[in-house]
Coordinates of C-alpha atoms in Angstrom, one line a residue:
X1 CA -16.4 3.7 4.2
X2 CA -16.5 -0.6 4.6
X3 CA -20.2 -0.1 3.4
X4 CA -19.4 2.0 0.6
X5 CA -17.0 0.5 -0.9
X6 CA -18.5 -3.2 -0.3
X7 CA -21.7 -1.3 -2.3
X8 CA -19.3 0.4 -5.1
X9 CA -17.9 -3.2 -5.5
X10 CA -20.9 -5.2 -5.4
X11 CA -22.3 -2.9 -7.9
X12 CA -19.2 -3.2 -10.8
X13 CA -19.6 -7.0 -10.5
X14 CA -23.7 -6.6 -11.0
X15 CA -23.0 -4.1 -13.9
X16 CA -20.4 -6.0 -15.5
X17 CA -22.1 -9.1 -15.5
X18 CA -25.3 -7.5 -16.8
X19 CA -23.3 -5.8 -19.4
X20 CA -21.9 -8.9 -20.6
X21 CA -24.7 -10.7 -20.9
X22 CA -26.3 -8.2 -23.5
X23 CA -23.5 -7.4 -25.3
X24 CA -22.9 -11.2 -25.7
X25 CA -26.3 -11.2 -27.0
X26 CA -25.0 -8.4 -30.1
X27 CA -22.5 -10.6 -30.5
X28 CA -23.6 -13.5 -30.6
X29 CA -26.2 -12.8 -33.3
X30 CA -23.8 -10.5 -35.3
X31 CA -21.4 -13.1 -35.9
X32 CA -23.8 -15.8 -36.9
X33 CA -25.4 -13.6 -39.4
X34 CA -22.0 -12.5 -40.7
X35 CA -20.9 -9.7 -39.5
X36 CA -17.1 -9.0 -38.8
X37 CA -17.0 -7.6 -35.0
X38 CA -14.0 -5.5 -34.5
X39 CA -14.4 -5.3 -30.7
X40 CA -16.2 -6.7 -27.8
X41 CA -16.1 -4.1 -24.6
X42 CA -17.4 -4.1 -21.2
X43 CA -16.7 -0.5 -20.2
X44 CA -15.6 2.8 -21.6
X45 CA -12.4 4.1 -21.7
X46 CA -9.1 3.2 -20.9
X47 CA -8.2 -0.5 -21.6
X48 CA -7.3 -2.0 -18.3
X49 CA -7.4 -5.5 -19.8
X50 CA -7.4 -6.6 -24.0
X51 CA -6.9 -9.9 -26.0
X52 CA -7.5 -10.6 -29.4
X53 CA -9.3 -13.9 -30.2
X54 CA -8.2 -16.2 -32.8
X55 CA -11.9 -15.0 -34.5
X56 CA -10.1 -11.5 -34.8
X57 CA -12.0 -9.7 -32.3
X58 CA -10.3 -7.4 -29.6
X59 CA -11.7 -7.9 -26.4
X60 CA -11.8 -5.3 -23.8
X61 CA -12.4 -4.3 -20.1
X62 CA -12.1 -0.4 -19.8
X63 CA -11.7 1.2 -16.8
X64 CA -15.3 3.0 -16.8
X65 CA -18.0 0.0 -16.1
X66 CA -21.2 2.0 -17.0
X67 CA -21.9 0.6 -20.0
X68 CA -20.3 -1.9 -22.7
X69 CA -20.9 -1.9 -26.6
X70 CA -19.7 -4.4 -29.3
X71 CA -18.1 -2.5 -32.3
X72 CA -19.2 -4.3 -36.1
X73 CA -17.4 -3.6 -39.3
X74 CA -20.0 -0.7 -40.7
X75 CA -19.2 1.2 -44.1
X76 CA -21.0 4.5 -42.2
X77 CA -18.5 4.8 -39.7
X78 CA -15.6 3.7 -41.2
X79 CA -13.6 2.4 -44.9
X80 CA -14.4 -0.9 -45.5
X81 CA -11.9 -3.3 -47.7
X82 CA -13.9 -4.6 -51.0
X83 CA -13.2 -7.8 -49.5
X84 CA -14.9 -7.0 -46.5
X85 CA -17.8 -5.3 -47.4
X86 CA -20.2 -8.7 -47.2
X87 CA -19.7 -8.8 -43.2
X88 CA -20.4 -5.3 -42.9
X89 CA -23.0 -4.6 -40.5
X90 CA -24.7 -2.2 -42.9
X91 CA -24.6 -4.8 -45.9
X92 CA -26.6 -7.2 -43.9
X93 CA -30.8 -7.4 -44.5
X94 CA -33.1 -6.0 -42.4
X95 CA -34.4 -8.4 -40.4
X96 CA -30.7 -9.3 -39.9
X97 CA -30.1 -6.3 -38.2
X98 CA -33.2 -6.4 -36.5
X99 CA -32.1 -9.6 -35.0
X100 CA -28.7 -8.3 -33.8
X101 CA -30.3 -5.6 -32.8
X102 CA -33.1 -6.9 -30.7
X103 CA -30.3 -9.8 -29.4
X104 CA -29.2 -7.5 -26.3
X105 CA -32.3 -6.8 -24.3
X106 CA -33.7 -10.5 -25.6
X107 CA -29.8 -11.9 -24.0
X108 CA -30.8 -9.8 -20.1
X109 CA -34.5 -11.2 -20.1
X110 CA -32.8 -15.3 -20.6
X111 CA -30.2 -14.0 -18.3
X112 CA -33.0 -12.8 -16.0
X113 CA -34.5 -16.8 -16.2
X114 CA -31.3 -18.4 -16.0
X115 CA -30.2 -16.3 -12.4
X116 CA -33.7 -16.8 -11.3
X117 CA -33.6 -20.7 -12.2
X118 CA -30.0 -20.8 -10.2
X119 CA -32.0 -18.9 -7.3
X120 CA -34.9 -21.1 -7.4
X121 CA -32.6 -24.2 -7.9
X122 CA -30.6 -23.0 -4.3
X123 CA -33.8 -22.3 -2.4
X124 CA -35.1 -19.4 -1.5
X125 CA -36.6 -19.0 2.3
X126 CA -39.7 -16.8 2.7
X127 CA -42.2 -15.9 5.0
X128 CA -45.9 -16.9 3.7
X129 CA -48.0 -13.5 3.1
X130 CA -50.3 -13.5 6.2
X131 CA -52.4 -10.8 7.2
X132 CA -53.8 -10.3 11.2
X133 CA -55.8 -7.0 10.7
X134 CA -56.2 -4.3 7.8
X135 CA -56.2 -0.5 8.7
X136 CA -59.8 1.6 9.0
X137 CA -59.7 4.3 6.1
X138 CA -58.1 2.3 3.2
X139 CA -58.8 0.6 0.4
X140 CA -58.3 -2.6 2.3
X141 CA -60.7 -1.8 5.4
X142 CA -63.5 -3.8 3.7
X143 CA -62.2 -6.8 4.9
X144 CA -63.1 -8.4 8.4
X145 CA -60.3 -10.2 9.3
X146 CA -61.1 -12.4 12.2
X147 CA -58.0 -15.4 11.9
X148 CA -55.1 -15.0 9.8
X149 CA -55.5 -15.2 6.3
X150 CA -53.2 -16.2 3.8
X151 CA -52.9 -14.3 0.1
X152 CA -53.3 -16.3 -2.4
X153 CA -54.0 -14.2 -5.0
X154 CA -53.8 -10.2 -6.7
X155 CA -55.4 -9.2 -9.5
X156 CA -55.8 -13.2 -10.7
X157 CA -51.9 -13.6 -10.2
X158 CA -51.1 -16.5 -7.5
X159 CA -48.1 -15.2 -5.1
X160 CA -45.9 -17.0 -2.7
X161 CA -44.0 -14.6 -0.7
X162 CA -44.2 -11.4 0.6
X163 CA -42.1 -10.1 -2.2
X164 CA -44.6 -11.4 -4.9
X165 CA -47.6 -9.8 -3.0
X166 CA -45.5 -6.4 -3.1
X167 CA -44.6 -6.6 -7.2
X168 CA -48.2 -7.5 -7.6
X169 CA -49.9 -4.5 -6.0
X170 CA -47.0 -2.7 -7.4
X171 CA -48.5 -3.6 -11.3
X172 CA -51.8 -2.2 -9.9
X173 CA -51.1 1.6 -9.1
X174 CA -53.4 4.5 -10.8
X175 CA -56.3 1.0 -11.7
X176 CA -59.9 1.3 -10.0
X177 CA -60.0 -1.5 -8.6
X178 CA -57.7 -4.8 -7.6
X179 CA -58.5 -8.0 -6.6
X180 CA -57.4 -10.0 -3.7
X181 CA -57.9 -13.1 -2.7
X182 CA -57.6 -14.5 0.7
X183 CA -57.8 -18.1 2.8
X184 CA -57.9 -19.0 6.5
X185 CA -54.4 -19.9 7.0
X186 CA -56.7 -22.9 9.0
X187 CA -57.9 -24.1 6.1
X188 CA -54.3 -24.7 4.3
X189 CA -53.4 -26.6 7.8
X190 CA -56.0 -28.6 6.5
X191 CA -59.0 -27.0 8.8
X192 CA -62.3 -26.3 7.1
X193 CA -62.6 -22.8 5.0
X194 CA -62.9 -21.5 1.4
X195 CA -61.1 -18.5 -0.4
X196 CA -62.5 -15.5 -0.9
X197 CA -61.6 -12.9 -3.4
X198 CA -62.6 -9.3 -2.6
X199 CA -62.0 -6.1 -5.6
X200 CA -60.7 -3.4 -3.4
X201 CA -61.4 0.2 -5.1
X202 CA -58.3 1.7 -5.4
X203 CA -59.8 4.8 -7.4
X204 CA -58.2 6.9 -5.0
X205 CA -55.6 4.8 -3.8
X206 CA -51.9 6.8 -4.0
X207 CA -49.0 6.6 -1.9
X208 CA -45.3 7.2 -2.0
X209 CA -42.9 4.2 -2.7
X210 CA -40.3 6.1 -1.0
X211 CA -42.3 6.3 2.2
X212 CA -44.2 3.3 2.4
X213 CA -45.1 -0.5 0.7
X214 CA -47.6 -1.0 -1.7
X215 CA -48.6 -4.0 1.6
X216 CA -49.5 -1.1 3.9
X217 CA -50.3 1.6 1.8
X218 CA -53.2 -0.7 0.4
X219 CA -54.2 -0.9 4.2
X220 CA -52.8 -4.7 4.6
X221 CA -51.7 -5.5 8.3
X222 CA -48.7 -7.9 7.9
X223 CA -48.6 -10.3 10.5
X224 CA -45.5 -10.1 12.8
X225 CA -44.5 -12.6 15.5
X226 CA -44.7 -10.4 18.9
X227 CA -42.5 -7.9 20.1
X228 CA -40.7 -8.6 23.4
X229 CA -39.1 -6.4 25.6
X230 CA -35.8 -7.6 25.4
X231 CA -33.2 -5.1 23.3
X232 CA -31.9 -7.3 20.5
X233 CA -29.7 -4.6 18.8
X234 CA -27.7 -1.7 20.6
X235 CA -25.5 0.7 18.0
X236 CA -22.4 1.7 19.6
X237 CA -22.5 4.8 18.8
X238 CA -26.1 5.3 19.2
X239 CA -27.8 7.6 22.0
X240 CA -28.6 4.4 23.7
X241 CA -25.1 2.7 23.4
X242 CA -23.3 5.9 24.3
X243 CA -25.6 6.3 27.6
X244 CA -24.7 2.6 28.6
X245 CA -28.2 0.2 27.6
X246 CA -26.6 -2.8 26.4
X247 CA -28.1 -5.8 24.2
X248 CA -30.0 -8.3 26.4
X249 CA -31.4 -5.2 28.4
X250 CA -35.0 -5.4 29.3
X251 CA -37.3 -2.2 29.1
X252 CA -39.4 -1.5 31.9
X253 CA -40.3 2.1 32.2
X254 CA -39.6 5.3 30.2
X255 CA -39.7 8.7 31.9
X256 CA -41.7 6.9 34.6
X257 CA -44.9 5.1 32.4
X258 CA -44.6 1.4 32.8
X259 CA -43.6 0.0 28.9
X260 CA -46.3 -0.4 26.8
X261 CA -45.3 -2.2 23.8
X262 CA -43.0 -1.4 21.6
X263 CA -44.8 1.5 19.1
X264 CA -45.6 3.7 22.6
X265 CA -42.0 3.5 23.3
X266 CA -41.1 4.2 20.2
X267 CA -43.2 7.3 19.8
X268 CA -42.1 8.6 23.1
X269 CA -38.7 8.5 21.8
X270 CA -39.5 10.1 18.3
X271 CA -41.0 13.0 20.7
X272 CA -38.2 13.8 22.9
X273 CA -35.7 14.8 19.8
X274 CA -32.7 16.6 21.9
X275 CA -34.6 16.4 25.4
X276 CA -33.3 13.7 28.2
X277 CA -35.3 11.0 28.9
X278 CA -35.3 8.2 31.7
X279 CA -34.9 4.7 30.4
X280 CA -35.4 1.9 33.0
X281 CA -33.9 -1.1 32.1
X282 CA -33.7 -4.8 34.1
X283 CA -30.7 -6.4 33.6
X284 CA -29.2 -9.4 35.6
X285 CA -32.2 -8.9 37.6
X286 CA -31.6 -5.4 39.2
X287 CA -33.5 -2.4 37.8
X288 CA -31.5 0.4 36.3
X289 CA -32.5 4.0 35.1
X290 CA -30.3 5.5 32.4
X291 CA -30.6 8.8 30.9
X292 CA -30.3 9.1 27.3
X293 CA -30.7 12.2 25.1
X294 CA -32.0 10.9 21.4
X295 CA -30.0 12.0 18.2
X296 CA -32.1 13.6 15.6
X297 CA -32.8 12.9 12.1
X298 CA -35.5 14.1 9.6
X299 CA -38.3 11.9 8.9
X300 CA -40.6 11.5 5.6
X301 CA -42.2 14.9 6.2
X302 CA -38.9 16.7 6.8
X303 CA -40.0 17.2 10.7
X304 CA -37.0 16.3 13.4
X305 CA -37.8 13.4 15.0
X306 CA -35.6 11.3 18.1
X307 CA -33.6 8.0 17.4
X308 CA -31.3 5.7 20.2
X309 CA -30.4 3.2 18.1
X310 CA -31.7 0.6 19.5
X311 CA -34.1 -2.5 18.2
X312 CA -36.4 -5.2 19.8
X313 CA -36.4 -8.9 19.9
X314 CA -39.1 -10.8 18.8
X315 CA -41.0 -14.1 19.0
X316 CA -39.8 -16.7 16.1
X317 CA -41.8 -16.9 13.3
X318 CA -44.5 -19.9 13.2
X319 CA -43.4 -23.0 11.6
X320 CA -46.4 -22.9 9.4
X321 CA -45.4 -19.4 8.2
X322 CA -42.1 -20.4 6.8
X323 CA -41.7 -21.7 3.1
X324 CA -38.6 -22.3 0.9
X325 CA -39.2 -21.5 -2.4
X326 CA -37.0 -24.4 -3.7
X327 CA -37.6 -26.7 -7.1
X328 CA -35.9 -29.4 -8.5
X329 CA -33.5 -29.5 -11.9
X330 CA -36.8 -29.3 -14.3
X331 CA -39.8 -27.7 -12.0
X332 CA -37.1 -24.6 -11.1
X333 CA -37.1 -23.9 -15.2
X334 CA -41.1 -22.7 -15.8
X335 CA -40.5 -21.4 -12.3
X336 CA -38.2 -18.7 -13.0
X337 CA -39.5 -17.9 -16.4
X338 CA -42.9 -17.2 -14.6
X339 CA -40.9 -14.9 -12.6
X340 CA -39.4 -13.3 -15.1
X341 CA -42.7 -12.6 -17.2
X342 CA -44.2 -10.9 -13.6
X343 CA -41.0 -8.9 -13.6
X344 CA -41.5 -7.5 -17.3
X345 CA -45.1 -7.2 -16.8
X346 CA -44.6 -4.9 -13.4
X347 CA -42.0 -2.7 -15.2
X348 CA -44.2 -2.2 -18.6
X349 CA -47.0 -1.3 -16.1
X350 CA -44.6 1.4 -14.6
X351 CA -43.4 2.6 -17.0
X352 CA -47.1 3.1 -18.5
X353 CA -48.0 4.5 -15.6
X354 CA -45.0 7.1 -15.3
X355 CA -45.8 8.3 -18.7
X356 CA -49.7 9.0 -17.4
X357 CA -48.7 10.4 -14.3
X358 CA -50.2 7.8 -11.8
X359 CA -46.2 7.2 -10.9
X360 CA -44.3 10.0 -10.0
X361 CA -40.8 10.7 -11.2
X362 CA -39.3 11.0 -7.7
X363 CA -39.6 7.6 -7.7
X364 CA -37.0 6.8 -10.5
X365 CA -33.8 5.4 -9.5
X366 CA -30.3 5.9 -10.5
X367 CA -26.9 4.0 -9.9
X368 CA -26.7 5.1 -6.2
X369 CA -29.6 3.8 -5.7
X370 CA -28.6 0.5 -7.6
X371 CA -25.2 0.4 -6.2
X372 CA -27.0 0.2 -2.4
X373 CA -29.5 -2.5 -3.7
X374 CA -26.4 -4.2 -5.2
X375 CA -24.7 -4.2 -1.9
X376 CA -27.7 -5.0 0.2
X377 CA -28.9 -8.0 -1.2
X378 CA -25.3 -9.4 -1.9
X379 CA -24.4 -8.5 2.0
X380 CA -28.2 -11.1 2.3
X381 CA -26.6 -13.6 0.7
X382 CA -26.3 -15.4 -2.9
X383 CA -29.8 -16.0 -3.5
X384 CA -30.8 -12.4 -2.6
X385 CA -28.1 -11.1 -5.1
X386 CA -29.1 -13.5 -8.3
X387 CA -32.8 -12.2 -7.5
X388 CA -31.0 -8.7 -7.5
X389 CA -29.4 -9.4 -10.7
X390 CA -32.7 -10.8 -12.6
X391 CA -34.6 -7.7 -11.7
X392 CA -32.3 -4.9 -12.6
X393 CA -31.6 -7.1 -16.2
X394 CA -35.2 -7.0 -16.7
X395 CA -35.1 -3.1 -16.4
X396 CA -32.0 -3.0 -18.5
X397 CA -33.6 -5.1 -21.3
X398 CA -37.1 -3.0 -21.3
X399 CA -35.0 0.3 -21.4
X400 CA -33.3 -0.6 -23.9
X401 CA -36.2 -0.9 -26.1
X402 CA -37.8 2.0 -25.3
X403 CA -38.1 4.0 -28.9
X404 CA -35.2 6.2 -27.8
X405 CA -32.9 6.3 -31.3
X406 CA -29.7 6.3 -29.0
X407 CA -31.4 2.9 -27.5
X408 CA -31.6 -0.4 -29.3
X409 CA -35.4 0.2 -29.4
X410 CA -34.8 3.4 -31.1
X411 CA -32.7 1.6 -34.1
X412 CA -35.6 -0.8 -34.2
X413 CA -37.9 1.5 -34.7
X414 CA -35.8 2.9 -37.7
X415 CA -35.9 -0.5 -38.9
X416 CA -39.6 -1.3 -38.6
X417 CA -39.7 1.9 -40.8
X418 CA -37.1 0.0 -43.3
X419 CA -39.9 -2.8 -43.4
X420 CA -42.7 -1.0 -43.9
X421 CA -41.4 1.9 -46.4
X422 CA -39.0 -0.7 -48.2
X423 CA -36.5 2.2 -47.5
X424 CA -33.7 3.0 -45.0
X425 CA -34.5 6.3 -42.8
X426 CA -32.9 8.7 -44.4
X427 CA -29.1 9.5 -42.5
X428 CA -30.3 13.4 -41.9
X429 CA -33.4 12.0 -40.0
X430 CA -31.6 9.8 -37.7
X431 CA -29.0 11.9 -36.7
X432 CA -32.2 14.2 -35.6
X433 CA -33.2 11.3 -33.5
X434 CA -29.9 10.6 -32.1
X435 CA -29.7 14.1 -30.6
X436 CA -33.2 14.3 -29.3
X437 CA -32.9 10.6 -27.7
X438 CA -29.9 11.9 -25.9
X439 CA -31.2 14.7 -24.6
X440 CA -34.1 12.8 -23.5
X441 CA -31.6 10.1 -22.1
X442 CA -29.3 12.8 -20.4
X443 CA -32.7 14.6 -19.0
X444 CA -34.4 11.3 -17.4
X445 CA -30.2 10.3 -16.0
X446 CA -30.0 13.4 -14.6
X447 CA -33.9 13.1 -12.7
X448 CA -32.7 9.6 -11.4
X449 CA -29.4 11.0 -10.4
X450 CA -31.2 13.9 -8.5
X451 CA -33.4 11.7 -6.8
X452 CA -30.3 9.6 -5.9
X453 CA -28.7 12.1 -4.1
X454 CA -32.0 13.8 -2.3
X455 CA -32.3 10.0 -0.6
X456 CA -28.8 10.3 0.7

C-alpha cells in the first residue's frame, strides 16, 4: 500500500510538473502574440484550487491531473465582444497560431534540457560500460574479448554510462547492422591499445524489451564485480526469511552439492517450485541446514518457477569503473542538450519502428507503467527523478506532434494546409479529423493501458 501510494504520489508531481511546463509554453506564446487567455489549468475537473491574475486569467488546479489545457478567447467556441475580437485566438495569422501552437511540445523539450542540466549540474554517479565476455549465438559473438573492454561508441554516438549504451542500441532495433566500438579498459589507464569498431549484423536481431536489455539481447556480457556467498538481502516474508536464513548467512550446500556460484544455486531453486529443499548455511561459524519450500511465481514464458527471497553480496565495484557524470555551470548546458537530442532521436526511431512493425505494441506503456518509473527513480534519489522527468517530457512533446487532429501536431497539420492552400480547412473536415484522432487516441490508450495491467 506505502509503495503504491509513494508511486500514485510521485506520479501527480511528475505529471503536474510536466503539464505545466507545456501549458506554460501555450501561454506564454498566446499572450505575447495577443491573445486574451481566459484560463490556465492543470487538470480536469473539479477546481480544487483557482485565482485570477491581475492579467485577467483564471488559474486552475482540478482535481483530475491527467492532462491540463489553456483556454484562449476564440469566436468558434464562443461570443466574442467587438472589442475583443483582435485577441481572439482565431483572429490571429497563421503562423501566429502555429507558433502557440507548436509552443507546448517546443516548452517539454527546453524543459527536458533544463532538468537534465540541473541533473548534470548535481552529478550523476555511473558505472563505465565494460564488457568481460559476449554470448556464442548473437549478434555480438564476433567479438574475442580477451581483457575488459570499455564502449566507447554505437552506431558513431559516444556513450558514458550504461544507460547511454542501452538508449543507443535501443535507436538501432529492426537496422542490419550496428556499430560498436570498443577499447582495452588498459589503454584508458593509460596502457598501450587502440579502439576498435566492429558492425555487428543485427538482420535478425529481435528481442523482447519486457524480457530482456537491448545490452544482453545484443549478446553483451556486462561486467559485474564477483558474487560472494554471503546473503546480502533476506525478505521477511520470503520462503527463506519465513524458514529462519538470515542476512549475513553464508551458503554452503544445497540439497547436499557443495555451492557453486551463485546462477547454480539459483537454478536449483527456480527447479524446486513447491518442493523442500536443504539449505546449509555457516553462520557465527557453526554449520546449519534449514529447510525451505520456494514460493512460486510465473516467469517470462508463463512456466512456474521457485523464489526464497533472498539476494547475494558482491565484491565493490573497481575504482576505475566508477565515473560521475558531473559538469560545471557552462560545460553542464551542451551537456544536457546533447542528451536531450539522443532522447528525441531514440523515441522518433521508435516510434518509426512501431509503425513498421520491427517494435511491437506490447511494448507501449501507459500511466501504470509511468506511475512505477515515477516512483522508482524518485525512491533513487533526485538526480534519478530529473532524469525521469526529462525522458517522459520528451515523449510528451513528440506525441503531441504526432498528426493526430486532437493533438497539437494535428492542428499543425491543419495549419500547414492554411499555408499552403492560402485557406483555413474547412470546419466540416476538421471535425472529421477530431473524431478519427480520438478514436485513434482512445485505441492506442486503451493498448498501453492493457499492457499496463498484463505486467501487474
Amino acid at each position: 500500500m506505502i509503495d503504491f501510494l509513494w508511486n500514485l504520489g510521485s506520479f501527480i508531481v511528475a505529471l503536474g510538473i510536466l503539464i505545466a511546463a507545456h501549458e506554460y509554453g501555450h501561454f506564454w506564446v498566446a499572450r505575447r502574440c495577443g491573445v486574451k487567455v481566459e484560463r490556465f489549468s492543470i487538470g480536469f475537473g473539479k477546481a480544487i484550487w483557482r485565482r485570477t491574475g491581475q492579467d485577467g486569467t483564471e488559474y486552475v488546479v482540478a482535481a483530475i491531473p491527467l492532462g491540463g489545457y489553456v483556454k484562449m478567447l476564440d469566436e468558434r467556441v464562443d461570443d466574442v465582444p467587438e472589442e475583443l475580437k483582435d485577441q481572439a485566438f482565431n483572429r490571429k495569422s497563421v503562423w501566429q497560431r502555429i507558433a502557440i501552437v507548436s509552443a507546448g511540445p517546443i516548452a517539454n523539450f527546453l524543459f527536458a534540457i533544463i532538468a537534465l542540466y540541473a541533473m548534470y549540474l548535481i552529478g550523476v554517479p555511473a558505472i563505465k560500460p565494460v564488457i568481460d565476455s559476449t554470448v556464442a549465438g548473437t549478434p555480438a559473438a564476433q567479438i574475442i574479448v580477451k581483457e575488459p573492454l570499455q564502449v566507447m561508441a554505437v552506431g558513431g554516438q559516444k556513450v558514458r554510462d550504461w544507460e547511454e549504451v542501452n538508449l543507443a542500441l535501443a535507436g538501432h532495433i529492426g537496422d542490419s547492422k550496428v556499430d560498436i566500438t570498443l577499447a582495452p579498459l588498459s589503454r584508458l589507464e593509460g596502457s598501450s591499445g587502440d579502439e576498435k569498431t566492429y558492425s555487428l549484423n543485427t538482420q535478425d536481431w529481435k528481442f523482447n524489451p519486457e524480457k530482456e536489455l537491448p545490452i544482453t539481447a545484443i549478446g553483451l556480457g556486462m561486467y559485474r564485480p564477483a558474487i560472494l556467498p554471503k546473503l546480502g538481502l533476506v525478505s521477511d516474508d520470503g520462503a527463506a526469511g519465513l524458514a529462519g536464513i538470515k542476512v549475513g548467512d553464508t551458503l554452503v550446500a544445497i540439497d547436499g552439492e557443495t555451492y557453486k556460484g551463485w546462477p547454480r544455486f539459483v537454478e536449483i531453486i527456480q527447479g524446486s517450485a513447491n518442493e523442500t529443499v536443504t539449505i546449509t548455511v555457516r553462520r557465527d561459524g557453526e554449520q546449519l541446514a534449514i529447510k525451505v519450500t520456494p514460493k512460486t511465481r510465473e516467469n517470462a514464458e508463463g512456466k512456474l518457477e521457485g523464489v526464497i527471497g533472498v539476494a547475494p553480496t558482491s565484491e565493490p565495484w573497481p575504482e576505475n569503473m566508477k565515473v560521475q557524470l558531473e559538469y560545471g555551470f557552462l560545460d553542464s548546458f551542451p551537456v544536457a542538450v546533447d542528451k536531450t537530442w539522443q532522447l528525441v532521436s531514440v523515441s522518433i526511431k521508435m516510434i518509426g519502428k512501431l509503425l513498421t512493425g520491427d517494435v511491437s505494441v506490447k511494448n507501449l506503456s501507459g500511466p501504470i507503467s509511468i506511475a512505477q518509473g515515477a516512483g522508482n527513480s524518485a525512491d533513487v534519489g533526485l538526480v534519478y527523478f530529473l532524469g525521469f522527468l526529462a525522458l517522459i517530457s520528451v515523449n510528451l512533446g513528440i506525441i503531441n506532434l504526432l498528426p493526430l487532429p486532437v493533438l497539437d501536431g494535428g492542428h499543425l497539420l491543419y495549419y500547414f494546409v492554411e499555408v499552403i492552400t492560402g485557406r483555413p480547412v474547412p470546419e466540416k473536415v476538421q471535425e472529421i479529423g477530431f473524431r478519427i484522432g480520438a478514436a485513434l487516441l482512445l485505441m492506442l490508450m486503451s493498448v498501453a493501458l492493457f499492457n499496463d495491467f498484463s505486467r501487474l
